[in-house]
Coordinates of C-alpha atoms in Angstrom, one line a residue:
X1 CA -33.5 64.5 -7.7
X2 CA -35.4 66.5 -10.4
X3 CA -33.7 69.1 -12.5
X4 CA -34.7 72.3 -10.7
X5 CA -34.0 70.7 -7.3
X6 CA -30.6 69.5 -8.5
X7 CA -29.8 73.1 -9.5
X8 CA -30.3 74.2 -5.9
X9 CA -29.1 71.2 -4.0
X10 CA -26.6 69.5 -6.3
X11 CA -22.9 69.5 -5.9
X12 CA -21.3 71.4 -3.1
X13 CA -24.0 73.6 -1.5
X14 CA -22.4 75.5 1.3
X15 CA -19.5 75.8 3.8
X16 CA -19.2 73.2 6.5
X17 CA -16.8 75.3 8.6
X18 CA -19.1 78.3 9.0
X19 CA -22.5 77.0 8.0
X20 CA -22.7 79.5 5.1
X21 CA -25.4 78.4 2.7
X22 CA -23.5 79.9 -0.3
X23 CA -20.1 78.5 -1.3
X24 CA -17.5 81.0 -0.3
X25 CA -15.3 82.8 -2.9
X26 CA -11.8 81.4 -2.3
X27 CA -9.8 84.2 -3.6
X28 CA -6.5 82.4 -3.2
X29 CA -3.6 81.3 -5.5
X30 CA -1.7 78.9 -3.3
X31 CA -2.3 76.7 -0.3
X32 CA -0.2 75.8 2.8
X33 CA 1.2 72.2 2.7
X34 CA 1.7 70.0 5.7
X35 CA 5.2 69.1 4.5
X36 CA 7.2 69.5 1.3
X37 CA 5.4 67.7 -1.5
X38 CA 2.5 66.8 0.8
X39 CA -0.4 69.1 0.0
X40 CA -3.9 68.8 1.4
X41 CA -6.9 68.8 -1.0
X42 CA -5.5 71.8 -2.9
X43 CA -2.0 73.1 -3.7
X44 CA -2.3 75.7 -6.5
X45 CA -5.5 77.3 -7.9
X46 CA -4.7 76.6 -11.5
X47 CA -4.8 73.0 -10.6
X48 CA -7.8 73.2 -8.3
X49 CA -9.8 75.8 -6.4
X50 CA -12.6 75.1 -3.9
X51 CA -15.0 77.6 -5.5
X52 CA -14.3 76.3 -9.0
X53 CA -14.5 72.7 -7.7
X54 CA -18.0 73.4 -6.4
X55 CA -19.1 74.7 -9.8
X56 CA -17.5 71.8 -11.6
X57 CA -19.2 69.3 -9.3
X58 CA -22.7 70.6 -10.0
X59 CA -22.1 70.8 -13.7
X60 CA -21.2 67.1 -13.8
X61 CA -24.3 66.3 -11.9
X62 CA -26.6 68.4 -14.2
X63 CA -25.2 66.7 -17.3
X64 CA -25.1 63.3 -15.6
X65 CA -21.4 63.1 -16.3
X66 CA -18.4 61.7 -14.5
X67 CA -16.7 65.0 -14.1
X68 CA -17.1 68.7 -14.9
X69 CA -14.6 71.4 -15.8
X70 CA -14.7 75.2 -15.8
X71 CA -12.8 77.5 -18.2
X72 CA -12.2 81.2 -18.7
X73 CA -14.6 81.2 -21.8
X74 CA -16.5 78.9 -24.0
X75 CA -13.8 79.1 -26.6
X76 CA -11.2 78.1 -24.0
X77 CA -13.3 75.0 -23.3
X78 CA -13.5 74.1 -27.0
X79 CA -9.8 74.7 -27.5
X80 CA -9.0 72.4 -24.6
X81 CA -11.2 69.7 -26.0
X82 CA -9.5 70.0 -29.4
X83 CA -6.2 69.5 -27.5
X84 CA -7.2 65.9 -27.0
X85 CA -6.4 65.4 -30.7
X86 CA -3.1 65.2 -32.5
X87 CA -1.6 66.8 -35.6
X88 CA -3.0 65.1 -38.7
X89 CA -6.3 64.2 -37.1
X90 CA -9.6 65.1 -38.8
X91 CA -12.8 66.5 -37.2
X92 CA -16.3 66.4 -38.7
X93 CA -18.1 69.6 -37.6
X94 CA -21.6 71.0 -37.9
X95 CA -21.7 73.5 -40.8
X96 CA -23.9 76.1 -39.1
X97 CA -21.5 76.4 -36.2
X98 CA -20.9 79.5 -34.0
X99 CA -18.6 82.0 -35.7
X100 CA -16.0 81.8 -33.0
X101 CA -15.7 78.0 -33.4
X102 CA -15.4 78.5 -37.1
X103 CA -12.6 81.0 -36.6
X104 CA -10.8 78.8 -34.2
X105 CA -10.8 75.7 -36.4
X106 CA -10.2 77.6 -39.7
X107 CA -7.7 80.2 -38.7
X108 CA -5.9 79.0 -35.6
X109 CA -5.9 75.2 -35.1
X110 CA -5.3 74.6 -38.8
X111 CA -1.8 75.9 -38.1
X112 CA -1.2 72.8 -36.0
X113 CA -2.3 70.5 -38.8
X114 CA -5.7 69.7 -37.3
X115 CA -7.9 69.0 -40.3
X116 CA -11.7 69.6 -40.3
X117 CA -14.7 69.3 -42.6
X118 CA -18.0 71.2 -42.2
X119 CA -21.2 69.2 -42.9
X120 CA -24.9 69.4 -42.3
X121 CA -25.1 67.2 -39.3
X122 CA -28.9 67.2 -39.4
X123 CA -28.3 64.8 -42.4
X124 CA -26.7 61.6 -41.0
X125 CA -25.9 60.3 -44.5
X126 CA -23.7 63.4 -45.1
X127 CA -21.9 62.9 -41.8
X128 CA -21.1 59.2 -42.6
X129 CA -19.9 60.2 -46.0
X130 CA -17.5 62.8 -44.6
X131 CA -15.8 60.4 -42.1
X132 CA -12.2 59.6 -43.3
X133 CA -9.5 57.2 -42.1
X134 CA -7.9 60.0 -39.9
X135 CA -11.2 61.2 -38.5
X136 CA -11.1 61.2 -34.7
X137 CA -14.0 63.3 -33.6
X138 CA -17.5 64.5 -34.5
X139 CA -18.3 68.0 -33.2
X140 CA -22.1 68.8 -33.1
X141 CA -23.9 72.0 -32.2
X142 CA -27.6 71.5 -31.7
X143 CA -29.7 73.7 -31.9
X144 CA -27.3 75.6 -34.2
X145 CA -26.4 79.2 -34.1
X146 CA -28.1 81.1 -35.8
X147 CA -30.3 78.9 -38.0
X148 CA -31.6 76.6 -35.2
X149 CA -30.9 73.4 -37.1
X150 CA -31.4 70.2 -35.1
X151 CA -29.1 67.2 -35.2
X152 CA -30.3 63.8 -34.1
X153 CA -27.8 63.0 -31.2
X154 CA -28.6 59.3 -31.0
X155 CA -27.9 58.9 -34.7
X156 CA -24.6 60.8 -34.2
X157 CA -23.7 58.5 -31.3
X158 CA -24.3 55.5 -33.6
X159 CA -22.0 57.0 -36.2
X160 CA -19.4 57.9 -33.6
X161 CA -19.4 54.4 -32.0
X162 CA -19.2 52.7 -35.4
X163 CA -16.2 54.7 -36.4
X164 CA -14.5 55.0 -33.0
X165 CA -15.0 58.8 -32.8
X166 CA -15.3 61.2 -29.9
X167 CA -18.8 62.7 -30.0
X168 CA -18.5 66.3 -28.8
X169 CA -21.8 68.3 -28.4
X170 CA -22.1 72.1 -27.9
X171 CA -25.2 72.3 -25.7
X172 CA -25.2 76.1 -25.2
X173 CA -28.6 76.8 -26.7
X174 CA -30.4 74.0 -25.0
X175 CA -28.6 74.0 -21.6
X176 CA -28.6 70.9 -19.3
X177 CA -32.2 71.9 -18.3
X178 CA -33.6 71.1 -21.7
X179 CA -31.1 68.5 -23.1
X180 CA -28.6 66.0 -21.7
X181 CA -26.3 64.9 -24.6
X182 CA -24.3 62.5 -22.5
X183 CA -27.5 60.5 -21.9
X184 CA -27.9 60.3 -25.7
X185 CA -24.5 58.9 -26.3
X186 CA -22.1 61.9 -26.4
X187 CA -18.6 61.7 -24.8
X188 CA -18.2 65.4 -24.1
X189 CA -20.7 68.1 -23.7
X190 CA -19.7 71.8 -23.5
X191 CA -21.3 75.2 -23.0
X192 CA -20.5 78.8 -23.4
X193 CA -21.7 79.4 -19.8
X194 CA -21.6 83.2 -20.6
X195 CA -25.0 82.6 -22.0
X196 CA -28.0 80.9 -20.3
X197 CA -26.1 79.3 -17.4
X198 CA -24.7 82.7 -16.2
X199 CA -27.9 84.3 -17.4
X200 CA -27.2 87.9 -16.4
X201 CA -24.7 89.3 -18.9
X202 CA -22.1 89.6 -16.1
X203 CA -19.6 86.7 -16.6
X204 CA -17.6 85.1 -19.4
X205 CA -17.0 81.4 -18.9
X206 CA -17.0 77.9 -20.5
X207 CA -18.1 74.6 -19.0
X208 CA -17.8 71.0 -20.0
X209 CA -18.7 67.5 -18.7
X210 CA -17.4 64.1 -19.7
X211 CA -18.8 60.6 -19.6
X212 CA -15.7 58.6 -18.5
X213 CA -12.9 58.7 -15.9
X214 CA -10.4 58.4 -18.7
X215 CA -11.6 61.5 -20.4
X216 CA -11.8 63.3 -17.1
X217 CA -8.2 62.6 -16.4
X218 CA -7.1 63.7 -19.9
X219 CA -9.1 67.0 -19.7
X220 CA -7.9 67.8 -16.2
X221 CA -4.3 67.3 -17.4
X222 CA -5.0 69.7 -20.4
X223 CA -6.8 72.2 -18.1
X224 CA -3.9 72.3 -15.7
X225 CA -1.2 72.4 -18.4
X226 CA -2.8 75.0 -20.7
X227 CA -4.2 77.0 -17.7
X228 CA -7.4 78.5 -19.2
X229 CA -9.2 78.1 -15.9
X230 CA -12.1 80.1 -14.5
X231 CA -11.5 82.3 -11.6
X232 CA -13.3 81.9 -8.2
X233 CA -15.4 85.0 -8.5
X234 CA -16.8 84.0 -11.9
X235 CA -17.3 80.5 -10.6
X236 CA -19.4 81.9 -7.8
X237 CA -21.5 84.0 -10.3
X238 CA -22.2 80.9 -12.4
X239 CA -23.3 78.9 -9.4
X240 CA -25.7 81.7 -8.5
X241 CA -27.0 81.7 -12.1
X242 CA -27.5 77.9 -12.1
X243 CA -29.9 78.2 -9.1
X244 CA -32.4 80.0 -11.3
X245 CA -31.6 78.4 -14.6
X246 CA -34.7 76.2 -14.7
X247 CA -37.3 79.0 -14.0
X248 CA -35.5 81.3 -16.4
X249 CA -35.5 78.7 -19.2
X250 CA -39.2 78.2 -18.7
X251 CA -39.9 81.9 -18.7
X252 CA -37.8 82.4 -21.8
X253 CA -39.7 79.7 -23.7
X254 CA -43.1 81.0 -22.7
X255 CA -42.2 84.4 -24.1
X256 CA -40.6 82.9 -27.2
X257 CA -43.7 81.0 -28.1
X258 CA -45.8 84.2 -28.0
X259 CA -43.2 86.1 -30.1
X260 CA -43.1 83.3 -32.7
X261 CA -46.9 83.3 -32.9
X262 CA -46.8 87.1 -33.6
X263 CA -44.0 86.7 -36.2
X264 CA -45.8 84.0 -38.0
X265 CA -48.7 86.4 -38.8
X266 CA -46.5 89.4 -39.8
X267 CA -46.4 90.1 -43.5
X268 CA -42.9 91.6 -43.4
X269 CA -41.3 88.6 -41.8
X270 CA -39.7 85.8 -43.8
X271 CA -38.3 82.4 -42.9
X272 CA -38.8 82.0 -39.1
X273 CA -36.3 79.6 -37.6
X274 CA -37.5 78.1 -34.3
X275 CA -37.5 74.3 -33.5
X276 CA -40.8 74.8 -31.6
X277 CA -42.6 75.3 -34.8
X278 CA -44.3 72.1 -36.1
X279 CA -43.2 73.2 -39.6
X280 CA -39.5 73.3 -38.6
X281 CA -37.6 70.5 -40.3
X282 CA -36.1 69.3 -37.0
X283 CA -39.2 69.7 -34.8
X284 CA -39.9 66.0 -34.2
X285 CA -36.2 65.3 -33.3
X286 CA -36.0 68.3 -31.0
X287 CA -39.3 67.2 -29.3
X288 CA -37.9 63.7 -28.8
X289 CA -34.4 64.4 -27.5
X290 CA -35.0 67.6 -25.5
X291 CA -37.7 68.7 -23.1
X292 CA -37.9 72.3 -24.4
X293 CA -37.3 74.3 -27.6
X294 CA -35.4 77.2 -26.1
X295 CA -35.5 80.9 -26.3
X296 CA -33.7 81.8 -29.6
X297 CA -35.6 83.0 -32.7
X298 CA -34.0 83.9 -36.0
X299 CA -36.0 85.4 -38.9
X300 CA -35.3 87.3 -42.2
X301 CA -36.4 90.9 -42.3
X302 CA -35.9 90.9 -46.1
X303 CA -32.6 92.8 -46.5
X304 CA -29.7 94.2 -44.5
X305 CA -31.2 97.7 -44.8
X306 CA -34.5 96.5 -43.3
X307 CA -32.8 94.6 -40.5
X308 CA -30.8 97.8 -39.7
X309 CA -34.1 99.8 -39.4
X310 CA -35.5 97.3 -37.0
X311 CA -32.4 97.4 -34.8
X312 CA -32.6 101.2 -34.7
X313 CA -36.2 101.3 -33.7
X314 CA -36.5 98.7 -30.9
X315 CA -36.6 99.9 -27.3
X316 CA -36.8 96.8 -25.1
X317 CA -34.2 94.7 -27.1
X318 CA -30.6 95.4 -26.5
X319 CA -28.4 95.5 -29.6
X320 CA -25.6 93.3 -28.5
X321 CA -23.7 90.0 -29.1
X322 CA -24.2 87.1 -26.8
X323 CA -27.5 85.5 -25.8
X324 CA -29.3 83.8 -22.9
X325 CA -29.7 86.7 -20.6
X326 CA -32.6 87.9 -18.5
X327 CA -32.9 90.9 -20.9
X328 CA -33.8 90.4 -24.6
X329 CA -30.9 90.8 -27.0
X330 CA -31.1 91.4 -30.7
X331 CA -28.4 91.0 -33.4
X332 CA -27.6 90.6 -37.1
X333 CA -25.3 87.6 -37.2
X334 CA -23.9 88.5 -40.6
X335 CA -22.4 91.7 -39.1
X336 CA -21.8 90.5 -35.5
X337 CA -21.5 86.9 -34.2
X338 CA -20.8 85.4 -37.7
X339 CA -18.9 88.2 -39.3
X340 CA -15.7 86.1 -39.1
X341 CA -17.3 83.7 -41.6
X342 CA -16.6 84.7 -45.2
X343 CA -19.7 86.2 -47.0
X344 CA -19.8 83.5 -49.6
X345 CA -19.8 80.8 -46.9
X346 CA -22.6 82.7 -45.0
X347 CA -24.7 82.9 -48.2
X348 CA -24.2 79.1 -48.8
X349 CA -25.4 78.4 -45.2
X350 CA -28.4 80.8 -45.5
X351 CA -27.1 83.4 -43.1
X352 CA -28.4 86.4 -45.0
X353 CA -27.7 90.1 -44.4
X354 CA -31.3 90.5 -43.3
X355 CA -31.3 87.7 -40.8
X356 CA -32.1 88.9 -37.3
X357 CA -31.5 86.8 -34.2
X358 CA -33.4 87.4 -31.0
X359 CA -32.5 86.0 -27.6
X360 CA -35.8 86.3 -25.8
X361 CA -35.5 87.5 -22.2
X362 CA -37.9 87.4 -19.3
X363 CA -39.6 90.8 -19.8
X364 CA -43.4 91.0 -20.2
X365 CA -44.1 89.2 -23.5
X366 CA -46.7 91.9 -24.5
X367 CA -44.1 94.6 -24.2
X368 CA -41.7 92.6 -26.4
X369 CA -44.4 92.0 -29.0
X370 CA -45.5 95.6 -29.1
X371 CA -42.0 96.8 -29.4
X372 CA -41.1 94.5 -32.2
X373 CA -44.4 95.3 -34.0
X374 CA -43.6 99.1 -34.1
X375 CA -40.0 98.4 -35.2
X376 CA -41.1 96.2 -38.1
X377 CA -43.6 98.8 -39.2

């Protein structure tokens, strides 16, 4: 079954009892048991819910995994994965990581003696040099947020296997439509499903899939114990979003290619970050391990003041955090999504005050180009 067909016909696709072609929203907390301690398929909705189960099933299929899991947010999914580790363990992480992930590791999980090191994972030699005796996991984001750096997942899998590490991949930007990390050697793949998978700026959720029955059992235990589960209404919204994920990703990328072409020729634009560019350092790796380059562009307007002027003038771009929606979103990471990262650290990474990130939507590309042109002028 090909990707777009799987998004329509994968997993649980309807209701056998009524013939409904859409999985019902089971707005229920508990379930009648046949006798004490003898439940049917479900007993309590934190442990399992039919609507959430339908979503988790299709996520596993899309990622070619053994099992899928749905959480109340992307950060809840990441936190649950980190709960697989123990105090004193060490994690090697992509340096250009989402600001929320940075905040979680640096300001929350450090309280539980979970150590971590940030490294440029697009450089395998640096990754290997950072592995220590107590390293237990390698956490990779590719493409990264917001500098769109690309990590070679097959190389990371080699390093992980050599050192007996869990390979965890944040696949939010690429989605399972463009990239399947489990097929490339990852153990766990996760998403902020708030972004492309939901696709309509109307749900907050996190998803993950695993490559083994053992990991599935461990994650389910943590999900049930910690309780950060996704509710049935939001699960239903994500299933609706998944049905159009393929055609939305293709439309996003077509528009993005046109915008990049425009930006390349604009004299006021510096340092365009987009893996679809042949000049991008990770272009060849992205082309090899994914089937598309995605719909996120970052570029430098020259200064924080110039970036602010662009934000104030655009009409068809919504100034907002998040990404991956049908509408185009624009942001300044230094002030928004990555404000939790200290200024000196942002400067070290290359996240300047003038860096603008655009999540390209599915509007008419000519309107988006004309709007950005007048804003830059």
